[in-house]
Coordinates of C-alpha atoms and ligand atoms in Angstrom, one line a residue:
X110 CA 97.9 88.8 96.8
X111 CA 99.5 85.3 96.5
X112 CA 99.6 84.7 92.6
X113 CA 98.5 81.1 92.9
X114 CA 95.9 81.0 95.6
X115 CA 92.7 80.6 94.7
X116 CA 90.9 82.6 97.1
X117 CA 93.2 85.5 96.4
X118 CA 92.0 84.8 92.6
X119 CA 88.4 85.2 93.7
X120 CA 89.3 88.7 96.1
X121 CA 90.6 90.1 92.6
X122 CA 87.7 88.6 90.8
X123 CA 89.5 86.8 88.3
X124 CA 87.5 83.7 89.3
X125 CA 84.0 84.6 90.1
X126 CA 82.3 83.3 92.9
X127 CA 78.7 84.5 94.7
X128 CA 79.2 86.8 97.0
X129 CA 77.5 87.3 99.7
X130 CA 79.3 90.6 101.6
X131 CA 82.2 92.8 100.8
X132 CA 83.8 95.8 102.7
X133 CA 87.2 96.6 102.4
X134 CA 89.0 94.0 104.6
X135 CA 87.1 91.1 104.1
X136 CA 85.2 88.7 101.6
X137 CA 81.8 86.4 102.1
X138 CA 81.3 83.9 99.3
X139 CA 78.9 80.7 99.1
X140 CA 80.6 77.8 99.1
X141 CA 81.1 76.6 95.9
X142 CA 80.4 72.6 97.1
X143 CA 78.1 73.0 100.2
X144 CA 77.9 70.9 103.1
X145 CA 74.9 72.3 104.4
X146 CA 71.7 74.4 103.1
X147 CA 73.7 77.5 103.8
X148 CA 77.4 77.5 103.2
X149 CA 79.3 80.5 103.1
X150 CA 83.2 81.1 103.5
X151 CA 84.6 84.5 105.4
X152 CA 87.9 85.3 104.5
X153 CA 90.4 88.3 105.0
X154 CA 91.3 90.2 101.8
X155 CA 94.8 90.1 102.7
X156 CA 96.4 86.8 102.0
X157 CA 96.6 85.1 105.5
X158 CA 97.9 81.1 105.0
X159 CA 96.1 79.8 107.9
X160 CA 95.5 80.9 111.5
X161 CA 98.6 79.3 112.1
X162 CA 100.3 82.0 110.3
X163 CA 98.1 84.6 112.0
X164 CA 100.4 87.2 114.4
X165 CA 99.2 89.6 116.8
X166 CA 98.8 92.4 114.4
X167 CA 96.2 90.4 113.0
X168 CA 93.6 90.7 115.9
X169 CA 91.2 93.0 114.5
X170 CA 90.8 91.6 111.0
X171 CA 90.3 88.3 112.7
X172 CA 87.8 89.8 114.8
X173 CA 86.3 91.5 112.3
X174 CA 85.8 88.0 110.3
X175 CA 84.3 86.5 113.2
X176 CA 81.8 89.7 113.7
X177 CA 81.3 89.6 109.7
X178 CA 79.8 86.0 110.6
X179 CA 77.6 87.4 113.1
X180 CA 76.2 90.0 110.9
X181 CA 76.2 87.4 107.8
X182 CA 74.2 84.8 109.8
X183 CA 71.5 87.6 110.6
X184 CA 70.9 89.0 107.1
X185 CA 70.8 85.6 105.7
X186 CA 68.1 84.6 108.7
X187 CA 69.9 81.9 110.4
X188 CA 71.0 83.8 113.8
X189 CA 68.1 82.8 115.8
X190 CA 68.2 79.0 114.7
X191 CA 71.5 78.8 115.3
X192 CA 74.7 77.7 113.1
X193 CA 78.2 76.2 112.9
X194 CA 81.3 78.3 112.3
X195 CA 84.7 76.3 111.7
X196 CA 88.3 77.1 110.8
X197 CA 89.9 74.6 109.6
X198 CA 93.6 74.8 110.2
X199 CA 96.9 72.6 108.4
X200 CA 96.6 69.0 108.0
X201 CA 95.0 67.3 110.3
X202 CA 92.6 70.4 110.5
X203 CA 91.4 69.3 107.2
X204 CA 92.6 72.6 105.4
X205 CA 92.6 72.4 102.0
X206 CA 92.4 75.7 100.7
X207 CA 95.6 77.6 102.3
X208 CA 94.1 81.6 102.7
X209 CA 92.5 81.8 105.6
X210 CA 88.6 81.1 105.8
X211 CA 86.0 80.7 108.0
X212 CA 83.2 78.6 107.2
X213 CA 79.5 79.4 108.2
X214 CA 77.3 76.5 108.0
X215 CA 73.6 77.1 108.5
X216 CA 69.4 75.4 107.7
X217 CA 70.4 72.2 109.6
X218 CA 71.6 71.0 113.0
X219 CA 75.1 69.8 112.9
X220 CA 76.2 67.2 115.4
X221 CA 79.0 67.4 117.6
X222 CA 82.0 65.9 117.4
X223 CA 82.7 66.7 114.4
X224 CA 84.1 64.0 111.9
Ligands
5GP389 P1 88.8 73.9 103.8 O1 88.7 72.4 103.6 O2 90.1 74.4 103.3 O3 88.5 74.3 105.2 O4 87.7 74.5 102.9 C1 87.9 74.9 101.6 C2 86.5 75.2 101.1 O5 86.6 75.9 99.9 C3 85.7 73.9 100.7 O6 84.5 73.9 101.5 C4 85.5 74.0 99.2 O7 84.3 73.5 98.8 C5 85.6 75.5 99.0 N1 86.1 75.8 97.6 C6 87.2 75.3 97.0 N2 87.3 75.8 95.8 C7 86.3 76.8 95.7 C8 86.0 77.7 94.6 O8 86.6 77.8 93.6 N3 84.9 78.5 94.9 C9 84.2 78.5 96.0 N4 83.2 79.3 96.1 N5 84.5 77.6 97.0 C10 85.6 76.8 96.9
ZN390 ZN1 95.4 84.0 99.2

């Protein structure tokens, strides 16, 4: 838990958010300003700056976020059409939330490159 980060605020629930799954490594939330019809964020519990900052120790929670999309993207009915899943990653990733997230974006086609 990283006092100031705001996703570490919403693992602890002192700022709500709608979740969408929860075991006991990892958080799914909807995207409070979504870019698509379906917009949810996967994060690790732990605090985890960026994938940057990810070590080898980390394999199996990243894993497990990436699976945690997979199962997500079924339950909310988008597997078969398809959907995007980004990490954004320091500055020129675009990051602007620094804990670790992935983003599932979903109920559209999404062109490629991406801006
Ligand atoms: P990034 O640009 O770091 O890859 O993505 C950060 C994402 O977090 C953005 O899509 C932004 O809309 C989302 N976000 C920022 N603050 C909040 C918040 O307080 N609640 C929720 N649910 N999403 C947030
Ligand atoms: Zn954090």
């Amino acid at each position: 838990m990283e006092a100031h980060c705001l996703f570490c605020k919403i693992v602890a629930k002192t700022i709500p958010a709608k979740l969408a799954y929860e075991d006991e490594r990892v958080l799914a939330f909807h995207d409070i300003n979504p870019q698509s019809p379906v917009h949810v964020l996967v994060i690790p519990k732990a605090h985890m700056t960026s994938l940057a900052h990810s070590t080898p120790d980390d394999e199996a929670l990243l894993g497990h976020c990436l699976r945690t999309v997979a199962t997500l993207a079924e339950s909310l009915g988008v597997a078969h059409a398809g959907y995007r899943t980004v990490i954004n990653t320091g500055i020129d990733g675009g990051q602007t939330v620094h804990h670790l997230h992935v983003h599932l974006l979903a109920g559209r086609a999404h062109g490629w490159p991406p801006g």
